[in-house]
Tab-separated table of C-alpha atoms and ligand atoms in Angstrom:
chain	number	residue	atom	x	y	z
A	7	UNK	CA	106.261	75.844	67.603
A	8	UNK	CA	106.421	79.597	67.776
A	9	UNK	CA	107.083	81.389	71.021
A	10	UNK	CA	106.889	85.053	71.745
A	11	UNK	CA	109.400	87.106	73.644
A	12	UNK	CA	107.601	88.870	76.438
A	13	UNK	CA	109.114	92.253	77.194
A	14	UNK	CA	108.256	93.835	80.501
A	15	UNK	CA	109.461	97.023	82.127
A	16	UNK	CA	108.161	99.299	79.393
A	17	UNK	CA	105.961	101.168	81.877
A	18	UNK	CA	107.128	103.230	84.804
A	19	UNK	CA	108.584	100.351	86.855
A	20	UNK	CA	111.756	98.753	85.615
A	21	UNK	CA	111.654	94.986	85.329
A	22	UNK	CA	114.003	92.241	86.489
A	23	UNK	CA	113.975	88.538	85.628
A	24	UNK	CA	115.768	86.260	88.113
A	25	UNK	CA	116.803	82.625	87.682
A	26	UNK	CA	116.644	80.682	90.967
A	27	UNK	CA	114.672	81.137	94.191
A	28	UNK	CA	117.460	80.266	96.623
A	29	UNK	CA	118.809	82.669	99.248
A	30	UNK	CA	120.557	84.779	96.563
A	31	UNK	CA	117.623	85.023	94.126
A	32	UNK	CA	115.082	85.810	96.845
A	33	UNK	CA	117.321	88.472	98.425
A	34	UNK	CA	117.864	90.182	95.067
A	35	UNK	CA	114.126	89.999	94.371
A	36	UNK	CA	113.155	91.608	97.691
A	37	UNK	CA	115.824	94.311	97.394
A	38	UNK	CA	114.715	95.213	93.850
A	39	UNK	CA	110.986	95.131	94.652
A	40	UNK	CA	111.556	97.427	97.630
A	41	UNK	CA	113.255	99.848	95.209
A	42	UNK	CA	110.213	99.924	92.953
A	43	UNK	CA	111.108	97.256	90.370
A	44	UNK	CA	108.673	94.697	89.053
A	45	UNK	CA	110.365	91.331	89.625
A	46	UNK	CA	109.790	87.771	88.434
A	47	UNK	CA	111.730	84.797	89.785
A	48	UNK	CA	111.957	81.486	87.908
A	49	UNK	CA	112.469	78.457	90.146
A	50	UNK	CA	112.981	75.109	88.455
A	51	UNK	CA	111.796	73.184	91.533
A	52	UNK	CA	108.111	72.338	91.595
A	53	UNK	CA	107.789	73.621	95.140
A	54	UNK	CA	109.050	76.795	96.732
A	55	UNK	CA	111.189	75.339	99.500
A	56	UNK	CA	114.719	74.656	100.583
A	57	UNK	CA	115.613	71.103	101.469
A	58	UNK	CA	118.943	71.750	103.157
A	59	UNK	CA	119.737	71.462	106.854
A	60	UNK	CA	121.124	74.347	108.954
A	61	UNK	CA	122.952	77.615	108.479
A	62	UNK	CA	124.936	80.144	110.531
A	63	UNK	CA	124.311	83.800	109.683
A	64	UNK	CA	126.531	86.702	110.700
A	65	UNK	CA	126.256	90.474	110.882
A	66	UNK	CA	126.500	90.932	107.092
A	67	UNK	CA	123.352	88.870	106.459
A	68	UNK	CA	121.523	89.945	109.617
A	69	UNK	CA	121.902	93.594	108.490
A	70	UNK	CA	120.144	92.751	105.204
A	71	UNK	CA	117.330	90.916	106.977
A	72	UNK	CA	116.974	93.922	109.285
A	73	UNK	CA	116.812	96.310	106.308
A	74	UNK	CA	113.947	94.125	105.015
A	75	UNK	CA	112.122	94.477	108.370
A	76	UNK	CA	112.548	90.761	109.156
A	77	UNK	CA	114.576	90.837	112.391
A	78	UNK	CA	111.717	89.946	114.738
A	79	UNK	CA	110.571	87.057	112.552
A	80	UNK	CA	114.137	85.733	112.246
A	81	UNK	CA	114.815	86.008	115.978
A	82	UNK	CA	111.593	84.142	116.822
A	83	UNK	CA	112.619	81.090	114.799
A	84	UNK	CA	116.390	80.956	115.315
A	85	UNK	CA	118.905	80.968	118.156
A	86	UNK	CA	122.170	82.520	119.333
A	87	UNK	CA	124.216	79.719	120.918
A	88	UNK	CA	126.298	80.896	123.917
A	89	UNK	CA	129.636	79.850	122.356
A	90	UNK	CA	131.175	78.482	119.170
A	91	UNK	CA	133.236	75.684	120.672
A	92	UNK	CA	135.953	73.639	118.986
A	93	UNK	CA	137.153	70.269	120.272
A	94	UNK	CA	140.047	68.119	119.130
A	95	UNK	CA	139.773	64.447	120.072
A	96	UNK	CA	136.975	65.593	122.450
A	97	UNK	CA	139.205	68.107	124.274
A	98	UNK	CA	138.043	71.761	124.137
A	99	UNK	CA	140.566	73.896	122.209
A	100	UNK	CA	138.504	77.089	121.973
A	101	UNK	CA	135.211	78.622	123.077
A	102	UNK	CA	134.481	81.735	121.020
A	103	UNK	CA	131.592	84.130	121.556
A	104	UNK	CA	132.842	86.335	118.698
A	105	UNK	CA	132.426	89.637	120.569
A	106	UNK	CA	131.036	92.560	118.612
A	107	UNK	CA	129.726	90.431	115.746
A	108	UNK	CA	126.067	89.401	115.852
A	109	UNK	CA	125.521	85.804	114.673
A	110	UNK	CA	122.625	83.354	114.760
A	111	UNK	CA	121.894	79.761	113.811
A	112	UNK	CA	118.725	78.482	112.145
A	113	UNK	CA	117.397	75.879	109.746
A	114	UNK	CA	117.569	76.490	106.023
A	115	UNK	CA	113.869	75.741	105.434
A	116	UNK	CA	113.058	78.430	108.033
A	117	UNK	CA	115.298	81.101	106.419
A	118	UNK	CA	113.928	80.192	103.005
A	119	UNK	CA	110.318	80.499	104.144
A	120	UNK	CA	110.980	83.899	105.773
A	121	UNK	CA	112.569	85.174	102.531
A	122	UNK	CA	110.001	83.696	100.149
A	123	UNK	CA	107.063	85.039	102.215
A	124	UNK	CA	108.718	88.471	102.300
A	125	UNK	CA	109.266	88.395	98.527
A	126	UNK	CA	105.613	87.572	97.928
A	127	UNK	CA	104.526	90.356	100.311
A	128	UNK	CA	106.721	92.780	98.316
A	129	UNK	CA	104.839	91.840	95.136
A	130	UNK	CA	107.497	89.575	93.586
A	131	UNK	CA	106.117	86.993	91.147
A	132	UNK	CA	107.653	83.579	91.781
A	133	UNK	CA	107.071	80.938	89.116
A	134	UNK	CA	107.814	77.371	90.226
A	135	UNK	CA	108.504	74.577	87.738
A	136	UNK	CA	110.108	77.224	85.514
A	137	UNK	CA	113.563	76.105	84.393
A	138	UNK	CA	115.930	78.606	82.799
A	139	UNK	CA	118.082	77.118	80.046
A	140	UNK	CA	119.863	80.125	78.612
A	141	UNK	CA	120.587	83.807	79.188
A	142	UNK	CA	121.566	86.485	76.688
A	143	UNK	CA	123.521	89.572	77.571
A	144	UNK	CA	120.834	91.878	76.157
A	145	UNK	CA	118.707	90.866	79.169
A	146	UNK	CA	116.824	87.754	78.050
A	147	UNK	CA	116.173	84.381	79.631
A	148	UNK	CA	115.087	81.383	77.591
A	149	UNK	CA	112.990	78.884	79.528
A	150	UNK	CA	112.731	75.115	79.189
A	151	UNK	CA	109.140	75.516	77.926
A	152	UNK	CA	110.547	77.390	74.925
A	153	UNK	CA	109.371	80.879	75.853
A	154	UNK	CA	111.624	83.884	76.349
A	155	UNK	CA	111.362	86.684	78.874
A	156	UNK	CA	113.279	89.959	79.039
A	157	UNK	CA	114.086	92.603	81.586
A	158	UNK	CA	116.180	95.687	82.161
A	159	UNK	CA	118.182	93.447	84.490
A	160	UNK	CA	118.648	89.669	84.564
A	161	UNK	CA	120.093	87.896	87.585
A	162	UNK	CA	121.559	84.399	87.466
A	163	UNK	CA	121.065	83.047	90.994
A	164	UNK	CA	120.676	79.448	89.875
A	165	UNK	CA	123.273	77.849	92.136
A	166	UNK	CA	126.529	76.012	91.646
A	167	UNK	CA	125.424	74.284	88.400
A	168	UNK	CA	124.215	77.609	86.909
A	169	UNK	CA	122.676	77.310	83.441
A	170	UNK	CA	122.812	81.112	83.157
A	171	UNK	CA	126.585	81.135	83.728
A	172	UNK	CA	127.255	78.225	81.397
A	173	UNK	CA	125.045	79.547	78.589
A	174	UNK	CA	126.992	82.829	78.641
A	175	UNK	CA	130.166	80.808	78.293
A	176	UNK	CA	131.730	82.406	81.353
A	177	UNK	CA	134.813	80.359	82.161
A	178	UNK	CA	135.728	79.395	85.691
A	179	UNK	CA	138.259	77.465	87.739
A	180	UNK	CA	137.075	74.803	90.151
A	181	UNK	CA	139.087	73.690	93.154
A	182	UNK	CA	137.959	70.618	95.096
A	183	UNK	CA	139.179	69.864	98.614
A	184	UNK	CA	139.946	66.321	99.746
A	185	UNK	CA	137.060	66.397	102.267
A	186	UNK	CA	133.304	66.679	102.062
A	187	UNK	CA	130.290	66.689	104.307
A	188	UNK	CA	126.835	65.145	104.775
A	189	UNK	CA	124.230	67.333	106.488
A	190	UNK	CA	121.132	66.485	108.538
A	191	UNK	CA	118.406	68.150	110.588
A	192	UNK	CA	117.571	65.968	113.595
A	193	UNK	CA	115.723	66.467	116.905
A	194	UNK	CA	117.825	68.184	119.615
A	195	UNK	CA	117.844	65.090	121.935
A	196	UNK	CA	119.231	67.415	124.639
A	197	UNK	CA	118.242	65.251	127.592
A	198	UNK	CA	119.808	62.125	126.121
A	199	UNK	CA	123.022	64.049	125.328
A	200	UNK	CA	123.094	65.540	128.828
A	201	UNK	CA	122.715	62.074	130.322
A	202	UNK	CA	125.873	61.011	128.435
A	203	UNK	CA	127.948	64.172	129.069
A	204	UNK	CA	126.382	66.279	131.861
A	205	UNK	CA	129.168	68.896	131.857
A	206	UNK	CA	128.811	69.821	128.192
A	207	UNK	CA	126.896	72.991	127.187
A	208	UNK	CA	124.697	71.342	124.564
A	209	UNK	CA	123.354	74.746	123.421
A	210	UNK	CA	126.803	75.643	122.034
A	211	UNK	CA	127.854	75.124	118.456
A	212	UNK	CA	130.441	72.357	118.927
A	213	UNK	CA	132.894	71.467	116.195
A	214	UNK	CA	133.983	67.936	117.152
A	215	UNK	CA	137.238	67.290	115.259
A	216	UNK	CA	138.878	63.914	115.195
A	217	UNK	CA	141.983	63.341	113.075
A	218	UNK	CA	143.274	60.106	114.667
A	219	UNK	CA	142.814	57.194	114.086
A	220	UNK	CA	140.814	58.581	111.159
A	221	UNK	CA	139.484	61.944	109.959
A	222	UNK	CA	135.844	62.083	111.044
A	223	UNK	CA	134.441	65.426	112.203
A	224	UNK	CA	130.951	66.311	113.444
A	225	UNK	CA	129.850	69.940	113.404
A	226	UNK	CA	127.034	70.153	115.969
A	227	UNK	CA	124.842	73.280	115.524
A	228	UNK	CA	121.636	73.796	117.525
A	229	UNK	CA	119.241	75.639	115.179
A	230	UNK	CA	116.345	76.303	117.601
A	231	UNK	CA	114.710	74.662	120.670
A	232	UNK	CA	113.665	71.594	118.688
A	233	UNK	CA	116.059	71.118	115.782
A	234	UNK	CA	119.752	70.346	115.551
A	235	UNK	CA	121.884	70.705	112.432
A	236	UNK	CA	124.671	68.123	112.283
A	237	UNK	CA	127.252	68.005	109.525
A	238	UNK	CA	129.450	64.910	109.211
A	239	UNK	CA	132.797	65.560	107.500
A	240	UNK	CA	134.948	62.778	106.055
A	241	UNK	CA	137.582	62.526	103.298
A	242	UNK	CA	136.147	61.704	99.873
A	243	UNK	CA	138.410	58.648	99.690
A	244	UNK	CA	137.037	57.192	102.951
A	245	UNK	CA	134.258	54.975	101.581
A	246	UNK	CA	132.853	54.216	105.043
A	247	UNK	CA	133.025	57.779	106.383
A	248	UNK	CA	131.423	59.284	103.275
A	249	UNK	CA	128.861	56.497	102.776
A	250	UNK	CA	125.404	57.773	101.716
A	251	UNK	CA	122.437	57.842	101.510
A	252	UNK	CA	122.633	56.121	104.913
A	253	UNK	CA	125.601	56.918	107.133
A	254	UNK	CA	127.690	54.112	108.570
A	255	UNK	CA	126.433	54.389	112.145
A	256	UNK	CA	129.001	52.000	113.638
A	257	UNK	CA	131.928	53.976	112.220
A	258	UNK	CA	130.570	57.362	113.347
A	259	UNK	CA	129.569	56.229	116.870
A	260	UNK	CA	132.925	54.468	117.354
A	261	UNK	CA	134.673	57.864	116.995
A	262	UNK	CA	131.966	60.111	118.513
A	263	UNK	CA	130.185	57.913	121.127
A	264	UNK	CA	128.871	60.938	123.073
A	265	UNK	CA	126.797	61.883	119.998
A	266	UNK	CA	125.134	58.466	119.636
A	267	UNK	CA	121.524	59.700	120.162
A	268	UNK	CA	121.722	62.255	117.341
A	269	UNK	CA	123.831	60.069	115.038
A	270	UNK	CA	121.140	57.377	115.348
A	271	UNK	CA	118.542	59.919	114.223
A	272	UNK	CA	120.754	60.906	111.256
A	273	UNK	CA	121.101	57.250	110.289
A	274	UNK	CA	117.318	57.154	109.794
A	275	UNK	CA	117.428	59.921	107.145
A	276	UNK	CA	118.811	59.858	103.602
A	277	UNK	CA	121.777	62.214	103.138
A	278	UNK	CA	123.932	63.489	100.283
A	279	UNK	CA	127.709	63.753	100.494
A	280	UNK	CA	128.908	67.166	99.290
A	281	UNK	CA	132.579	67.599	98.391
A	282	UNK	CA	133.942	71.061	99.284
A	283	UNK	CA	134.558	73.206	96.231
A	284	UNK	CA	135.568	76.736	95.290
A	285	UNK	CA	134.594	78.184	91.906
A	286	UNK	CA	136.248	81.348	90.585
A	287	UNK	CA	134.731	82.978	87.494
A	288	UNK	CA	136.559	85.164	84.993
A	289	UNK	CA	133.650	87.627	85.230
A	290	UNK	CA	130.405	87.950	87.182
A	291	UNK	CA	128.530	90.031	84.587
A	292	UNK	CA	127.735	90.054	80.866
A	293	UNK	CA	125.747	93.024	79.557
A	294	UNK	CA	122.500	93.183	81.538
A	295	UNK	CA	123.112	89.845	83.258
A	296	UNK	CA	124.710	89.558	86.706
A	297	UNK	CA	125.565	86.312	88.489
A	298	UNK	CA	125.266	86.094	92.277
A	299	UNK	CA	125.534	83.380	94.917
A	300	UNK	CA	126.886	79.904	94.245
A	301	UNK	CA	126.423	80.505	90.494
A	302	UNK	CA	129.228	83.080	90.767
A	303	UNK	CA	131.295	82.194	93.815
A	304	UNK	CA	130.671	78.784	95.389
A	305	UNK	CA	133.028	78.389	98.346
A	306	UNK	CA	134.091	75.999	101.070
A	307	UNK	CA	131.866	76.495	104.112
A	308	UNK	CA	134.675	76.770	106.702
A	309	UNK	CA	133.911	80.391	107.660
A	310	UNK	CA	130.146	79.838	107.124
A	311	UNK	CA	129.931	82.640	104.568
A	312	UNK	CA	128.705	81.106	101.273
A	313	UNK	CA	125.114	82.152	101.936
A	314	UNK	CA	126.348	85.378	103.519
A	315	UNK	CA	128.260	86.386	100.380
A	316	UNK	CA	125.335	85.231	98.217
A	317	UNK	CA	122.944	87.536	100.060
A	318	UNK	CA	125.460	90.418	100.259
A	319	UNK	CA	126.077	90.382	96.525
A	320	UNK	CA	122.376	89.959	95.748
A	321	UNK	CA	121.597	92.976	97.900
A	322	UNK	CA	124.356	95.185	96.503
A	323	UNK	CA	123.698	94.321	92.849
A	324	UNK	CA	120.078	95.396	93.351
A	325	UNK	CA	121.324	98.648	94.861
A	326	UNK	CA	123.823	99.255	92.016
A	327	UNK	CA	121.298	98.574	89.237
A	328	UNK	CA	118.701	100.762	90.946
A	329	UNK	CA	121.108	103.690	91.167
A	330	UNK	CA	121.899	103.524	87.415
A	331	UNK	CA	119.802	104.773	84.526
A	332	UNK	CA	118.354	101.951	82.431
A	333	UNK	CA	120.891	102.516	79.640
A	334	UNK	CA	123.789	102.480	82.098
A	335	UNK	CA	122.939	99.179	83.810
A	336	UNK	CA	125.642	97.118	82.001
A	337	UNK	CA	128.353	99.591	83.089
A	338	UNK	CA	126.901	99.769	86.604
A	339	UNK	CA	127.164	95.967	86.876
A	340	UNK	CA	130.831	96.031	85.862
A	341	UNK	CA	131.499	98.714	88.498
A	342	UNK	CA	129.510	96.729	91.111
A	343	UNK	CA	131.720	93.689	90.488
A	344	UNK	CA	134.873	95.802	90.711
A	345	UNK	CA	133.871	97.221	94.097
A	346	UNK	CA	132.129	94.303	95.797
A	347	UNK	CA	133.903	91.220	94.444
A	348	UNK	CA	137.191	91.577	96.382
A	349	UNK	CA	135.384	90.899	99.698
A	350	UNK	CA	134.033	87.618	98.338
A	351	UNK	CA	137.346	86.704	96.666
A	352	UNK	CA	139.183	87.071	99.979
A	353	UNK	CA	136.522	85.089	101.839
A	354	UNK	CA	136.777	82.288	99.256
A	355	UNK	CA	140.551	82.194	99.653
A	356	UNK	CA	140.404	82.061	103.457
A	357	UNK	CA	137.656	79.425	103.528
A	358	UNK	CA	139.476	77.299	100.968
A	359	UNK	CA	142.689	77.468	102.995
A	360	UNK	CA	140.870	76.249	106.104
A	361	UNK	CA	139.163	73.475	104.162
A	362	UNK	CA	142.429	72.361	102.532
A	363	UNK	CA	144.491	72.391	105.742
A	364	UNK	CA	141.740	71.281	108.169
A	365	UNK	CA	142.999	74.310	110.109
A	366	UNK	CA	139.689	74.821	111.905
A	367	UNK	CA	140.623	71.855	114.100
A	368	UNK	CA	142.935	74.273	115.965
A	369	UNK	CA	139.937	76.466	116.912
A	370	UNK	CA	139.990	80.228	117.434
A	371	UNK	CA	139.288	81.041	113.772
A	372	UNK	CA	136.792	83.883	114.282
A	373	UNK	CA	139.419	86.603	114.720
A	374	UNK	CA	141.178	89.299	112.695
A	375	UNK	CA	140.872	89.255	108.925
A	376	UNK	CA	138.730	86.090	109.036
A	377	UNK	CA	135.897	88.294	110.329
A	378	UNK	CA	136.067	90.765	107.440
A	379	UNK	CA	133.009	89.336	105.676
A	380	UNK	CA	131.040	88.753	108.872
A	381	UNK	CA	131.604	92.403	109.874
A	382	UNK	CA	130.740	93.832	106.462
A	383	UNK	CA	127.537	95.875	106.338
A	384	UNK	CA	126.146	95.861	102.790
A	385	UNK	CA	123.311	98.165	103.892
A	386	UNK	CA	125.671	100.972	104.955
A	387	UNK	CA	125.773	103.526	102.119
A	388	UNK	CA	129.143	104.800	103.467
A	389	UNK	CA	130.835	101.397	103.540
A	390	UNK	CA	133.275	102.280	100.759
A	391	UNK	CA	134.100	105.802	101.935
A	392	UNK	CA	137.552	104.813	103.177
A	393	UNK	CA	138.387	102.353	100.371
B	13	LIG	P1	121.155	77.734	95.834
B	13	LIG	O1	120.819	77.650	97.271
B	13	LIG	O2	121.763	76.549	95.182
B	13	LIG	O3	119.818	78.144	95.074
B	13	LIG	C1	119.707	78.066	93.677
B	13	LIG	C2	118.237	77.955	93.317
B	13	LIG	O4	118.119	77.984	91.910
B	13	LIG	C3	117.613	76.627	93.779
B	13	LIG	O5	116.345	76.875	94.333
B	13	LIG	C4	117.528	75.812	92.482
B	13	LIG	O6	116.466	74.889	92.488
B	13	LIG	C5	117.303	76.912	91.457
B	13	LIG	N1	117.766	76.565	90.107
B	13	LIG	C6	118.884	75.877	89.760
B	13	LIG	N2	118.997	75.807	88.416
B	13	LIG	C7	117.931	76.479	87.908
B	13	LIG	C8	117.504	76.764	86.587
B	13	LIG	N3	118.206	76.342	85.524
B	13	LIG	N4	116.364	77.462	86.421
B	13	LIG	C9	115.652	77.915	87.494
B	13	LIG	N5	115.998	77.664	88.776
B	13	LIG	C10	117.142	76.970	88.972
B	13	LIG	N6	126.562	79.645	103.989
B	13	LIG	C11	126.416	80.456	105.058
B	13	LIG	O7	126.237	81.661	104.879
B	13	LIG	N7	126.456	79.954	106.330
B	13	LIG	C12	126.628	78.628	106.568
B	13	LIG	O8	126.604	78.206	107.729
B	13	LIG	C13	126.830	77.759	105.473
B	13	LIG	N8	127.048	76.444	105.661
B	13	LIG	C14	127.260	75.647	104.584
B	13	LIG	C15	127.543	74.304	104.792
B	13	LIG	C16	127.801	73.469	103.718
B	13	LIG	C17	128.185	72.053	103.975
B	13	LIG	C18	127.706	73.983	102.396
B	13	LIG	C19	127.934	73.106	101.228
B	13	LIG	C20	127.407	75.318	102.180
B	13	LIG	C21	127.197	76.165	103.262
B	13	LIG	N9	126.926	77.520	103.088
B	13	LIG	C22	126.775	78.327	104.162
B	13	LIG	C23	126.820	78.080	101.728
B	13	LIG	C24	125.391	78.323	101.299
B	13	LIG	O9	124.615	77.188	101.551
B	13	LIG	C25	125.327	78.640	99.807
B	13	LIG	O10	126.352	79.523	99.468
B	13	LIG	C26	123.978	79.292	99.472
B	13	LIG	O11	122.919	78.417	99.786
B	13	LIG	C27	123.934	79.659	98.004
B	13	LIG	O12	122.673	80.199	97.689
B	13	LIG	P2	122.243	80.408	96.183
B	13	LIG	O13	120.888	81.037	96.249
B	13	LIG	O14	123.309	81.067	95.433
B	13	LIG	O15	122.154	78.937	95.553
B	14	LIG	C1	128.398	76.405	109.574
B	14	LIG	C2	129.441	75.545	108.928
B	14	LIG	N1	130.712	75.793	109.184
B	14	LIG	C3	131.673	75.031	108.649
B	14	LIG	C4	131.373	73.974	107.836
B	14	LIG	C5	132.435	73.150	107.277
B	14	LIG	O1	133.624	73.459	107.485
B	14	LIG	O2	132.105	72.163	106.625
B	14	LIG	C6	130.053	73.691	107.556
B	14	LIG	C7	129.083	74.502	108.116
B	14	LIG	O3	127.784	74.293	107.907
């Protein structure tokens, strides 16, 4: 069978082809479209949606959403819990309101729908059921249906198992932590929880750590008035704690009895156990191809910045490519990585350290250098003036 290579971007607008319609791919698409590019996104899923549970966003991401004119929409469907509380063996060790750093919680399907609707409004073409199998550094993507597409810029935003990254033979190191997590969206059940523990502020994020008699942690994150994100962390070698697709309700309620109403809801849903990992690539770019998001820098979620870094790097790569002439895009991508990557590298290192040591059980982590990424403003054109 013969397939043609379709070349776009020969007219006035430059053209970008993007693999993956996750938070990274959609952010890059919106940022490029708003700078006058024609953009096509290939999503291998048959539907344009995100199946995950909840997410915490900080200043870095909220600045991008604001630059896209999405603040009102985001605020309507998300919440700002009063405190980020940490408990050890059900005793409060810290209550942080993270002064000076805006942050919000929401569901992933909500964030995804805000971004995908915005991309469509900006004229981005999103093709579902379109799997990318290979990228070439000249700016080409080969699709599973055999066809090839080309652009002035290609972005690999195809997640942790990136076909774009692997086809370019970009080597990387993977570090796995001993723990992992199973995530659910359940109803808030606020009245039932209040009946069990009336003195608890059930609108807070509450990180319920328990290390004795066994390591079983529940991260409780209200995402809006109706939905609660709960993440259940257990060591990979604890067969009962990490049991999926159905959690072991008896084990979890024996350690966290005050959460019984929401754990019962989680037990009625199928979950997937995700082992924490950090991937470090030798390079984020090859010619006209740039990797962003989990394809380039998957990280442990301790500081809740994987999506934040994904969106930051998606936004800034769009800015860097837009500022370059078409012929200079490969060099501009190398320079973009040189300038922006260190922020992500440091965030990966800090998050990995917390995941490896279970150091978040001590609370008080949202201080000092740990807030570097949260404070970063990728939309500020003067952000590197003092670097
Ligand atoms: P993905 O979300 O994986 O999207 C990739 C997309 O590409 C998908 O739609 C996929 O279907 C598609 N795709 C894959 N392969 C192909 C292909 N070959 N062709 C075409 N399409 C393809 N981050 C935060 O900022 N805050 C948090 O609170 C937070 N909590 C987390 C909690 C946990 C437990 C974990 C594991 C992560 C957390 N993160 C958090 C990290 C965040 O979820 C990820 O970093 C982020 O979702 C990565 O986005 P992405 O677009 O790069 O990848
Ligand atoms: C928001 C968030 N924070 C931390 C973790 C973790 O350490 O597993 C997961 C999260 O979703």
